[in-house]
mmCIF file of C-alpha atoms in Angstrom:
data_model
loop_
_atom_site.group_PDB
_atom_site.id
_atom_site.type_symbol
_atom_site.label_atom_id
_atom_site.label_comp_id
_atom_site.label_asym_id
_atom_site.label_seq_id
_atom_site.Cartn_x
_atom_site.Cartn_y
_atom_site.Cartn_z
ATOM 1 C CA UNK A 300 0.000 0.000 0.000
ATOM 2 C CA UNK A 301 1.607 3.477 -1.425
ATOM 3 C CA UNK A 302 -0.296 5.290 1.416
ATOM 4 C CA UNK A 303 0.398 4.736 5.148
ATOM 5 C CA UNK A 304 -2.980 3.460 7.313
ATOM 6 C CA UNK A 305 -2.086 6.499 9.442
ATOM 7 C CA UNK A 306 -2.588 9.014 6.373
ATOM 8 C CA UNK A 307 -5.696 7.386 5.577
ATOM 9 C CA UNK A 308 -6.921 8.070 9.143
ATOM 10 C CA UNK A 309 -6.549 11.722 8.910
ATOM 11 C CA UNK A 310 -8.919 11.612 6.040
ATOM 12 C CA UNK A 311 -12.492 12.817 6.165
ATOM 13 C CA UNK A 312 -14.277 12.214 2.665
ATOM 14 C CA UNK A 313 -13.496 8.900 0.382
ATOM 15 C CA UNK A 314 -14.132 9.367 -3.284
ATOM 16 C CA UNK A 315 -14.581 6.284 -6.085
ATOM 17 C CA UNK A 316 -14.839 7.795 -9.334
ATOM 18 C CA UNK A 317 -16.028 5.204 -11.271
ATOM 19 C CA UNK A 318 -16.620 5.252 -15.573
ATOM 20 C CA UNK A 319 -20.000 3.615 -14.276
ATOM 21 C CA UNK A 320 -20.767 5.139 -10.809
ATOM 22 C CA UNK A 321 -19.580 8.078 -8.449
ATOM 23 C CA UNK A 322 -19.228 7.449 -4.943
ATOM 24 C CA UNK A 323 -18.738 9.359 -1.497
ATOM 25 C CA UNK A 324 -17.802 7.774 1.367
ATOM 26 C CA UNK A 325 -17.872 10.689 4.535
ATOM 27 C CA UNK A 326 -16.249 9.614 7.973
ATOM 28 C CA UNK A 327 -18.831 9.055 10.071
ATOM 29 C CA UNK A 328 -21.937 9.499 7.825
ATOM 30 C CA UNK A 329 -21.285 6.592 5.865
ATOM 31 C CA UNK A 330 -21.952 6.425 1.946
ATOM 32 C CA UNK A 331 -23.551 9.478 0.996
ATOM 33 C CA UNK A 332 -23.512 9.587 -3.018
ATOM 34 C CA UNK A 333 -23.896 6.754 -5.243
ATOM 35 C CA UNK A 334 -24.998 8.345 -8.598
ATOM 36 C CA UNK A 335 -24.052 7.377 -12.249
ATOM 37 C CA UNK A 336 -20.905 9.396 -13.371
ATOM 38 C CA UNK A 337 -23.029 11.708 -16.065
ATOM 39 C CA UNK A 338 -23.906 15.324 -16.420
ATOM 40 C CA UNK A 339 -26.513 16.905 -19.032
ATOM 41 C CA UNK A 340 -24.773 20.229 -19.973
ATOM 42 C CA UNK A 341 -26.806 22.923 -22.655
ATOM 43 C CA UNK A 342 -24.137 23.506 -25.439
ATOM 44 C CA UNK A 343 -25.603 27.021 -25.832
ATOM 45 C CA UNK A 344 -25.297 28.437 -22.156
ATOM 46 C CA UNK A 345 -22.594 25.999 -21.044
ATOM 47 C CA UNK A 346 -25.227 25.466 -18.088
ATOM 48 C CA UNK A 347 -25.272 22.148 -15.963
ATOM 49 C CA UNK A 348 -29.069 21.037 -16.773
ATOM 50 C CA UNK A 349 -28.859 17.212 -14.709
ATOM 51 C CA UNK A 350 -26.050 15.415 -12.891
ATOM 52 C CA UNK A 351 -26.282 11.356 -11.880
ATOM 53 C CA UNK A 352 -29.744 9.173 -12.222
ATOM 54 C CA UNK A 353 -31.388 12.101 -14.268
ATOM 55 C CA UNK A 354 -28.805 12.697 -16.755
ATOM 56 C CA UNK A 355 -28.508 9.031 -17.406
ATOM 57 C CA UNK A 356 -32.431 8.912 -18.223
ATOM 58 C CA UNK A 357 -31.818 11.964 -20.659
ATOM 59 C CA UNK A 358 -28.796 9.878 -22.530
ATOM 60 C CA UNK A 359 -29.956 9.254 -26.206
ATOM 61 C CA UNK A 360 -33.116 11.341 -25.545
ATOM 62 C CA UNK A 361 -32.193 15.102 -25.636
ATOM 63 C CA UNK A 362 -32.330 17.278 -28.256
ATOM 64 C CA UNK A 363 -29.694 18.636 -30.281
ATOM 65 C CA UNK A 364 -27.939 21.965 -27.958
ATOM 66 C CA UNK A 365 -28.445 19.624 -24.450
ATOM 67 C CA UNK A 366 -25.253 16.978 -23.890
ATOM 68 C CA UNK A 367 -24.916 14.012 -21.654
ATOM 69 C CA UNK A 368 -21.025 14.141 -20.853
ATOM 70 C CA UNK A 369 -19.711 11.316 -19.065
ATOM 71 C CA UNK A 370 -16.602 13.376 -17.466
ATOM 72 C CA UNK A 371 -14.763 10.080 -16.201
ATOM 73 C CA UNK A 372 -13.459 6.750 -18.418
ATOM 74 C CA UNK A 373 -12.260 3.759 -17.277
ATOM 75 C CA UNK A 374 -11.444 5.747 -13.452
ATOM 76 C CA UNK A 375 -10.042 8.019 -14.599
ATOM 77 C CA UNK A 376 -11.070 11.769 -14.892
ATOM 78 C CA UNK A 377 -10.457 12.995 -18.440
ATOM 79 C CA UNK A 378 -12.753 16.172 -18.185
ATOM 80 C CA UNK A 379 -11.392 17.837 -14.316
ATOM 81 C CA UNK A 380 -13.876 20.874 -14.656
ATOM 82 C CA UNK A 381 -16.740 19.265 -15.674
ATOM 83 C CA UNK A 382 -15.913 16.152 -12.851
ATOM 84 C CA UNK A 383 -15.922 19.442 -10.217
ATOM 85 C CA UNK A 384 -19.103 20.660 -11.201
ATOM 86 C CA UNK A 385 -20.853 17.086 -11.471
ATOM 87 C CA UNK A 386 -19.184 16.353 -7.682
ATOM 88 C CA UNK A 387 -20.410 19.648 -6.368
ATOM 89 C CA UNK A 388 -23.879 19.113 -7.344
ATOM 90 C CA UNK A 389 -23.863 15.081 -6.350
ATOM 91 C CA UNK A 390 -22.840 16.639 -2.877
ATOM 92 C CA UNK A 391 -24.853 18.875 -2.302
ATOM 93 C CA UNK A 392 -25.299 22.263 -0.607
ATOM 94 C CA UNK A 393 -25.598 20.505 2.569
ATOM 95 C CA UNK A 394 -22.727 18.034 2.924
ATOM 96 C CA UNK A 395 -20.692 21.248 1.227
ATOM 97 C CA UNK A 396 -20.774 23.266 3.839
ATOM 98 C CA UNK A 397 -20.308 20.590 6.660
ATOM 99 C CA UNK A 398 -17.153 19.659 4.881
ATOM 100 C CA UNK A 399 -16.148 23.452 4.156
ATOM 101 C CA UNK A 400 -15.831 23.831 8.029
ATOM 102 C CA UNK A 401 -13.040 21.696 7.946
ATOM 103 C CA UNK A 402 -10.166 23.818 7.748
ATOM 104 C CA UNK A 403 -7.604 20.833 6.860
ATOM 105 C CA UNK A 404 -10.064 18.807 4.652
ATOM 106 C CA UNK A 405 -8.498 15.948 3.646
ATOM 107 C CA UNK A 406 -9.804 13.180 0.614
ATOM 108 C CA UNK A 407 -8.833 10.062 -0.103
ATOM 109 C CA UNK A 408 -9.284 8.579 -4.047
ATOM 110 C CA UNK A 409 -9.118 5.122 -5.587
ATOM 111 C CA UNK A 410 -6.759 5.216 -8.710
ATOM 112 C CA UNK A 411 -6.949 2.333 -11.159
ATOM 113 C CA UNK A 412 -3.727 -0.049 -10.449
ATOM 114 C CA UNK A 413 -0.534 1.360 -12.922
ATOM 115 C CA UNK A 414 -2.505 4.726 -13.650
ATOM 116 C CA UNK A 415 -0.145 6.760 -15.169
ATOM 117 C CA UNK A 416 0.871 10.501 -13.358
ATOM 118 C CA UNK A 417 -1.259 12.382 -15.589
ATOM 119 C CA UNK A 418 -4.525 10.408 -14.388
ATOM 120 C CA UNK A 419 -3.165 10.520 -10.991
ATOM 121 C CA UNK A 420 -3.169 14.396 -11.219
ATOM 122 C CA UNK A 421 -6.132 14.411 -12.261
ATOM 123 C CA UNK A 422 -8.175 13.064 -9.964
ATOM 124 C CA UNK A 423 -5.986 14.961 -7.110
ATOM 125 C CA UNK A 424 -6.959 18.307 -8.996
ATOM 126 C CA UNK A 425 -10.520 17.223 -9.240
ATOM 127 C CA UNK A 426 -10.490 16.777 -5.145
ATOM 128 C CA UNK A 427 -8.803 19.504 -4.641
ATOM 129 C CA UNK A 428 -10.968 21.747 -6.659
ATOM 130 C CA UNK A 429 -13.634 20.718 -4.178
ATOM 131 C CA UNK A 430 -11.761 22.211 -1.043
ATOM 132 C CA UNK A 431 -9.360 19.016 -0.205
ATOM 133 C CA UNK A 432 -5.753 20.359 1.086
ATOM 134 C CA UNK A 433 -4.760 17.469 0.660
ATOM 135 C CA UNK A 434 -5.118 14.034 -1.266
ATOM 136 C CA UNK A 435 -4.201 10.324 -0.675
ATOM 137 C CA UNK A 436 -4.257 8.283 -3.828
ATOM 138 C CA UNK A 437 -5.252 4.463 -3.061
ATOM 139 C CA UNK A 438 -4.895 1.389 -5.530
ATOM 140 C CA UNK A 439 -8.752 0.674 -6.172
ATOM 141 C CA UNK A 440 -7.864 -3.069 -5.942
ATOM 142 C CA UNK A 441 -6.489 -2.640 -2.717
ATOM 143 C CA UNK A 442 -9.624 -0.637 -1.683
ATOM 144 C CA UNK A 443 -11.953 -3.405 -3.341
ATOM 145 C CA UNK A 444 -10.103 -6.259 -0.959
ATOM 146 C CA UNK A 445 -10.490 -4.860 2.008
ATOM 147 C CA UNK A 446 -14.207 -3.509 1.215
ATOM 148 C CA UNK A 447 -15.400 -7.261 0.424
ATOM 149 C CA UNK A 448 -13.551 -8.845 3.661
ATOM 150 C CA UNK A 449 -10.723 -10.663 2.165
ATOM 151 C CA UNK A 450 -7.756 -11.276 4.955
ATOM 152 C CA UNK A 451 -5.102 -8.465 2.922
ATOM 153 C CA UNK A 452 -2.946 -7.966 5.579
ATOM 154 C CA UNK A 453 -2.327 -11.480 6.146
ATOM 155 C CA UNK A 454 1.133 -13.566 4.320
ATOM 156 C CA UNK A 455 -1.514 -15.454 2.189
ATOM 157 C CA UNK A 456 -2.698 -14.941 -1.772
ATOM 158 C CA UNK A 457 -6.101 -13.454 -1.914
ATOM 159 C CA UNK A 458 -7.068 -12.849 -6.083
ATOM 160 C CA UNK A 459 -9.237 -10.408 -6.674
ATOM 161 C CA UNK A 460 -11.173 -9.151 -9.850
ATOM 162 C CA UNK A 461 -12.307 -5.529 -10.493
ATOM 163 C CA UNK A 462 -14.736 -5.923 -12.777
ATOM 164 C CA UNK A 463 -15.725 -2.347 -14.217
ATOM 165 C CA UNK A 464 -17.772 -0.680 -17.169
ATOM 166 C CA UNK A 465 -14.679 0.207 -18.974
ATOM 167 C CA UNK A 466 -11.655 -1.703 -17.629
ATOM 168 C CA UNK A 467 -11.200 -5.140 -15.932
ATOM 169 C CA UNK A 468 -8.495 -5.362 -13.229
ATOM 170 C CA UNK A 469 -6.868 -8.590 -11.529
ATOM 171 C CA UNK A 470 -4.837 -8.888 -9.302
ATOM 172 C CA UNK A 471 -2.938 -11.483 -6.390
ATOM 173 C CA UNK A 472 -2.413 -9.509 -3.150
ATOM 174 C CA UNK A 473 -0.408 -10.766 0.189
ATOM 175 C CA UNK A 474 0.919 -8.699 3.447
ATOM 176 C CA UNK A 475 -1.162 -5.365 2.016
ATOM 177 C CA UNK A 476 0.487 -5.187 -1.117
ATOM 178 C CA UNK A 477 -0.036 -6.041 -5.058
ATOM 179 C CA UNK A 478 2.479 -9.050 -5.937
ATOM 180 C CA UNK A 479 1.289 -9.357 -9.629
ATOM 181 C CA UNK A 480 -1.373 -7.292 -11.384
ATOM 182 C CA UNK A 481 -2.873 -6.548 -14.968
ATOM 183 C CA UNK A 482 -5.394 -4.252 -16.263
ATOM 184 C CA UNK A 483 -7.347 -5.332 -19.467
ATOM 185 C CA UNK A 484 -9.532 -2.570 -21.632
ATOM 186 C CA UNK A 485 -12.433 -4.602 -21.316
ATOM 187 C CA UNK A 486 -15.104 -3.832 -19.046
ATOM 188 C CA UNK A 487 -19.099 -3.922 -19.165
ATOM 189 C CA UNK A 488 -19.464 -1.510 -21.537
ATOM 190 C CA UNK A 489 -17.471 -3.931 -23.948
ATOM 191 C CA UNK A 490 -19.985 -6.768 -23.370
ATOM 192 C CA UNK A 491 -22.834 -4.485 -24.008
ATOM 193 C CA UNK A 492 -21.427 -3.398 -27.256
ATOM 194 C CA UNK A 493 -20.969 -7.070 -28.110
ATOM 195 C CA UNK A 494 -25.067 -7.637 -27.680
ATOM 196 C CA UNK A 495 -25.708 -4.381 -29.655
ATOM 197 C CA UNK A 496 -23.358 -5.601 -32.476
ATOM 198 C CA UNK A 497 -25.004 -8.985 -32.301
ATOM 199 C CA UNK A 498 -28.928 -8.161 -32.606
ATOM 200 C CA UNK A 499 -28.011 -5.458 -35.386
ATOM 201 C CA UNK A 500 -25.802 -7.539 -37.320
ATOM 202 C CA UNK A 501 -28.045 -10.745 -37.539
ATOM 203 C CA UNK A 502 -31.899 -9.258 -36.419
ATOM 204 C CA UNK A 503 -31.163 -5.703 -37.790
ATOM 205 C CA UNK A 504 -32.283 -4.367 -34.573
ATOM 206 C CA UNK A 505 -31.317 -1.054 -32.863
ATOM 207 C CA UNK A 506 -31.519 -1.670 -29.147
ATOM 208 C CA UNK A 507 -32.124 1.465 -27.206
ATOM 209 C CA UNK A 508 -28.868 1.895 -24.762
ATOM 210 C CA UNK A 509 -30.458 2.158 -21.780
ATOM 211 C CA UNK A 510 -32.490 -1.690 -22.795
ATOM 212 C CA UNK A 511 -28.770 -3.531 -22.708
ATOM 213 C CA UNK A 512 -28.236 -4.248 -18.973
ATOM 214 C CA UNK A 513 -32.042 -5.204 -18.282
ATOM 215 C CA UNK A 514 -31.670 -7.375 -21.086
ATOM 216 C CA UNK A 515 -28.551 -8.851 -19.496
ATOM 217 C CA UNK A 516 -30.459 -9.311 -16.166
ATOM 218 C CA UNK A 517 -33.601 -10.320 -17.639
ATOM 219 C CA UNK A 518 -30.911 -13.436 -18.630
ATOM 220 C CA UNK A 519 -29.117 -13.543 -14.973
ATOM 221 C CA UNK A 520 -31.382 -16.106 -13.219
ATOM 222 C CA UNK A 521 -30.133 -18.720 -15.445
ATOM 223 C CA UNK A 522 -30.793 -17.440 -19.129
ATOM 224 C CA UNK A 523 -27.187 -17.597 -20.062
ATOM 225 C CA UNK A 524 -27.014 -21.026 -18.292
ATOM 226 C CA UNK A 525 -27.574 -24.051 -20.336
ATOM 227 C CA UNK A 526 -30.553 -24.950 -18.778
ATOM 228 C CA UNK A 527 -32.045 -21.546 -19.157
ATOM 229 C CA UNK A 528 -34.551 -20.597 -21.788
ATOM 230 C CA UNK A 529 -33.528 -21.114 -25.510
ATOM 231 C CA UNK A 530 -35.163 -17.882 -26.627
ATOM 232 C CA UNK A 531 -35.977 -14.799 -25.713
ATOM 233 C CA UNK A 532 -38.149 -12.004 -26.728
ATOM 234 C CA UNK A 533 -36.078 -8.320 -27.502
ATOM 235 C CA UNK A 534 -37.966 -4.831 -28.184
ATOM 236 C CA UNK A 535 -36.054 -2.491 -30.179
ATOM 237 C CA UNK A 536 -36.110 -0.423 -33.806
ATOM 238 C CA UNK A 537 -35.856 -2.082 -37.353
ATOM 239 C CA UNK A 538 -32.240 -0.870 -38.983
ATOM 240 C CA UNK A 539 -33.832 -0.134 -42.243
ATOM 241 C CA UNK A 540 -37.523 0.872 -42.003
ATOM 242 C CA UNK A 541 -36.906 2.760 -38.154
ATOM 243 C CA UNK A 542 -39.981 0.644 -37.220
ATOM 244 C CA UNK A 543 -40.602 -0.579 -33.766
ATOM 245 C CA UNK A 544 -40.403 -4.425 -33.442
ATOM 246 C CA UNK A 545 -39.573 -7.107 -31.641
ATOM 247 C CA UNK A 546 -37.305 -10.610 -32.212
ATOM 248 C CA UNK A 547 -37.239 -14.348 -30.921
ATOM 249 C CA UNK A 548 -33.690 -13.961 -29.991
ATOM 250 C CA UNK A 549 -31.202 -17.681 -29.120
ATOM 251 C CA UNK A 550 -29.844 -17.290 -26.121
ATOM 252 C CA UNK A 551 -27.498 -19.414 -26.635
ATOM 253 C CA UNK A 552 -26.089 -16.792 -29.287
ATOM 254 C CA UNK A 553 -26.380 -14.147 -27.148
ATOM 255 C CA UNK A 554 -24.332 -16.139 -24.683
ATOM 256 C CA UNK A 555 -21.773 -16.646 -27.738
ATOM 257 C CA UNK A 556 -21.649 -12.528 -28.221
ATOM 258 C CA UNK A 557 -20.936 -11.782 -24.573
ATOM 259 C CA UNK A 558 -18.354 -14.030 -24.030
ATOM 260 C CA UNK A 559 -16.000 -12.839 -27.353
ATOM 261 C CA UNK A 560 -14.837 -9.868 -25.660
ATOM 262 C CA UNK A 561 -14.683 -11.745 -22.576
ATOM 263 C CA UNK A 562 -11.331 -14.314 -23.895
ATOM 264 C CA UNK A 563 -8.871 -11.041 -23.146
ATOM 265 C CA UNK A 564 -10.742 -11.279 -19.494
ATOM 266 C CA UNK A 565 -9.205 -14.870 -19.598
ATOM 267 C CA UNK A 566 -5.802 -14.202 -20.803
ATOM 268 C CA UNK A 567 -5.463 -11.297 -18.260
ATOM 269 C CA UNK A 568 -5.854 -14.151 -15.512
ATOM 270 C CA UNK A 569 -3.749 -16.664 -16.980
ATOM 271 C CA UNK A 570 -1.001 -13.695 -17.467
ATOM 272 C CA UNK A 571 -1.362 -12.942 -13.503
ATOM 273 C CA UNK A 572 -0.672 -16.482 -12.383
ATOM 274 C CA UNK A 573 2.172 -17.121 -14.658
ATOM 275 C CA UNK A 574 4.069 -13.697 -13.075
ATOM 276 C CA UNK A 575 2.752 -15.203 -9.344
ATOM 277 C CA UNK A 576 5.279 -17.379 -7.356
ATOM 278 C CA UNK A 577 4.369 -20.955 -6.921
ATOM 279 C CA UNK A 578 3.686 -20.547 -3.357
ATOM 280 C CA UNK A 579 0.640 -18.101 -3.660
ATOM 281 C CA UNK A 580 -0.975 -19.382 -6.818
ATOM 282 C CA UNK A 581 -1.251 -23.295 -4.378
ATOM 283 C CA UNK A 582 -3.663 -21.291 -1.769
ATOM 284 C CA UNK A 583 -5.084 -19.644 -4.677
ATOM 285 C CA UNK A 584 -6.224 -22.865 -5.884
ATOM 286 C CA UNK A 585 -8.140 -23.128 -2.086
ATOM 287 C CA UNK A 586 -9.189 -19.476 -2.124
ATOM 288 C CA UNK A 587 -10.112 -18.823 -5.889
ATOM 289 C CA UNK A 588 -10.516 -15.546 -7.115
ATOM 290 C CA UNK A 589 -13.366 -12.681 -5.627
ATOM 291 C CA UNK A 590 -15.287 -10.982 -7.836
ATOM 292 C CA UNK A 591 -15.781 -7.034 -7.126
ATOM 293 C CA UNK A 592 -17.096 -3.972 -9.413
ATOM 294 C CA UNK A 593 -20.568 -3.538 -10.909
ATOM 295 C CA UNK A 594 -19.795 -5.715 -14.170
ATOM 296 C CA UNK A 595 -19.386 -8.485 -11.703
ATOM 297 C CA UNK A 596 -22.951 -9.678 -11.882
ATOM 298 C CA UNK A 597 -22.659 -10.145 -15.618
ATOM 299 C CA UNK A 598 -25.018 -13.062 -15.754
ATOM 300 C CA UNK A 599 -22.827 -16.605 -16.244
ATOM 301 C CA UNK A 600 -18.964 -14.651 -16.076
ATOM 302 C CA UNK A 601 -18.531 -16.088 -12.577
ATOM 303 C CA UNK A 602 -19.675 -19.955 -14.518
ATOM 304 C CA UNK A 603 -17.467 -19.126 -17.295
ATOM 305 C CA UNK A 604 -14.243 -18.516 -14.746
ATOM 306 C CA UNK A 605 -14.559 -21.726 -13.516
ATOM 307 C CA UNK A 606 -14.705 -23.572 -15.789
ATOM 308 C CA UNK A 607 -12.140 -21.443 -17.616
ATOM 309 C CA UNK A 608 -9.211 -21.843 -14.518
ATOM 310 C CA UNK A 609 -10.766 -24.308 -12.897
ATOM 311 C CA UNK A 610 -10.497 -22.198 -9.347
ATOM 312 C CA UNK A 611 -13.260 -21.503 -6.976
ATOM 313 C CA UNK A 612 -14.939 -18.188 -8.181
ATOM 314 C CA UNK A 613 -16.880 -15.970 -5.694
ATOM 315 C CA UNK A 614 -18.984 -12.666 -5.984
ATOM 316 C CA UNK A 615 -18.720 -10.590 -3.307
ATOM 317 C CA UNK A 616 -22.070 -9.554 -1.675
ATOM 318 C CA UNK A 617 -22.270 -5.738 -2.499
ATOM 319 C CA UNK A 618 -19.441 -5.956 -5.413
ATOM 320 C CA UNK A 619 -20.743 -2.910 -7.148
ATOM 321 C CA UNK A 620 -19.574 -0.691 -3.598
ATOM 322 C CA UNK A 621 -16.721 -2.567 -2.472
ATOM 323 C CA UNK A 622 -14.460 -0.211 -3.410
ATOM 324 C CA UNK A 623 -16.019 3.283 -1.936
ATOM 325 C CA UNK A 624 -16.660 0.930 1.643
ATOM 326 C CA UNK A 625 -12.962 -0.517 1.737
ATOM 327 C CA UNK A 626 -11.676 3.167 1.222
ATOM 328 C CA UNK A 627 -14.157 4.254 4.362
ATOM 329 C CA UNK A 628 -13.443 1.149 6.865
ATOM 330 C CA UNK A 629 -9.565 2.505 6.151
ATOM 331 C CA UNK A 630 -10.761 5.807 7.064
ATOM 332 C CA UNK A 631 -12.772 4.861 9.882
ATOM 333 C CA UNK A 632 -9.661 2.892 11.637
ATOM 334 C CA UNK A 633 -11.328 -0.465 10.809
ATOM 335 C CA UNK A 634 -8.117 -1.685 9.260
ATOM 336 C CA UNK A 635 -5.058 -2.735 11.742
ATOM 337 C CA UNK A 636 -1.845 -2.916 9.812
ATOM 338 C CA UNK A 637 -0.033 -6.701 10.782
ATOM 339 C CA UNK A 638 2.851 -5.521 13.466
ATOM 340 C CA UNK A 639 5.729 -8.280 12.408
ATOM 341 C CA UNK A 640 7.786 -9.131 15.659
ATOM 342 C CA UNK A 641 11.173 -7.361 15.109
ATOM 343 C CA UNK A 642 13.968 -9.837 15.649
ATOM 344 C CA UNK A 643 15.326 -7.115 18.024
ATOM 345 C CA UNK A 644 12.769 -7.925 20.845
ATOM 346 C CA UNK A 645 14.297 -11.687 20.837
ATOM 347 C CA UNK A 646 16.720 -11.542 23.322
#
């Protein structure tokens, strides 16, 4: 861990900017924001029209001079003003002025693992634009291990997967600290691509955006199992008329289109255990991997791990905030750093 426990402490406000979700974690109020990571802006005025759940509804819906801006990609913040403004308002006047009292505010951020300096800055300038005097950067996976329970501190391999909407990260952790990690481009919005491509290509159906995910969880009981239903009925718009209709779609194709995108998932794992000493990858094969980050509930990726690398896969039980709550149970003190016996005190 880059960042000492203690500095962590000192913190009052945990931000997860997410390419999905933003989240706030404040010390002793618990999670406070969890709104999509989108702002409506007009084009005309420059004016902030929606921020969160309303300016996702308005995405693919507003007319030509109003915007939806997603500010953040794949955690990090590629647009710092309009991040500021979309915090500020997620916030609220409220929580704004409790935390302006705070002479030395101090944040703490989760950075995608191997973000380079540039996205690093970033998010530091977008927290600091908010008041923060100062910022503590942690490694989201680190964050996402300690938010779902796993033992970090301890001399045993714990895997962990971040799944988000635009990246993928995996990574074996022992004694606090990342022994091997990767980070793979592919995330959910990948695997909802793949779907769209799929109905247009052989249906010639437009699916509205916002229809992708309920489709996948319309699936998640056990479409995308083998014993789930073989087909399933899709609303959407007719390529070359503009028509509203509706398809019989296989499931078993749709199964097909998700997991394409999903093989670099596979060779992202296989890459981590070949870099992983011998050692940790045997109590992997007890522990298995844990599955963290919103894209986690994919329905049948957990099925297709284990069969893939034959390991136990779990999901944790809140993956989507596992991140956000590890950052605040390190802010809160809930974390003791292992004290290792100094030879010294032997004699």
């Amino acid at each position: 861990m880059t960042v000492s426990l203690e500095q962590l402490r000192r913190c009052h406000i945990a931000v997860d900017l997410g390419a999905a979700r933003t989240r706030v974690f404040v010390k002793g109020a618990g999670l406070v924001v969890d709104e999509p990571s989108a702002a409506a802006v007009n084009t005309r005025t420059g004016a902030l029209i929606a921020v969160g759940a309303l300016a996702e509804q308005m995405t693919g819906r507003t007319p030509d001079y109003i915007r939806v801006v997603r500010p953040i990609t794949g955690g990090t913040v590629i647009d710092i003003e309009m991040a500021q403004r979309m915090l500020r308002h997620l916030l609220g006047d409220k929580l704004r002025r409790q935390l302006r009292r705070k002479p030395w505010l101090r944040a703490a951020a989760s950075t995608p693992h191997d973000s380079d300096p540039l996205a690093q800055r970033a998010a530091v300038e977008t927290l600091v634009g908010l008041g923060a005097r100062r910022v503590e950067l942690v490694d989201t996976l680190i964050a996402a291990a300690v938010g779902c329970g796993l033992p970090v501190e301890q001399p045993t391999a714990t895997m962990i997967m971040v799944c988000g909407a635009a990246t993928t990260q995996v990574a074996v952790l022992s004694l606090g600290s990342i022994v091997t990690a990767v980070r793979i481009p592919v995330g959910g919005n990948a695997i909802d691509h793949a779907v769209i491509q799929h109905l247009r290509h052989q249906h010639e159906l437009m699916l509205p955006s916002q229809s992708v995910r309920p489709l996948q969880l319309a699936l998640s009981n056990n479409g995308l199992t083998e014993g789930g239903p073989s087909k399933t009925e899709i609303h959407g718009r007719d390529v070359a008329t503009g028509v509203a209709r509706s398809v019989m779609v296989d499931t078993a194709a749709v199964r097909e289109a998700i997991y394409t995108p999903l093989t670099a998932v596979l060779d992202g794992i296989g890459k981590v255990l070949r870099e992983c000493p011998p050692d940790l990858v045997a109590d992997l094969g007890d522990r298995g991997i844990m599955m963290v980050g919103g894209s986690a509930l994919l329905p049948g990726l957990d099925q297709m791990l284990r069969d893939a690398t034959g390991m136990p896969v779990a999901i944790a039980e809140r993956p989507d905030i596992c991140a956000v709550l590890g950052l605040g149970a390190m802010l809160e003190g809930k974390i003791q750093p292992m004290v290792l016996n100094p030879l010294a005190d032997a004699h």
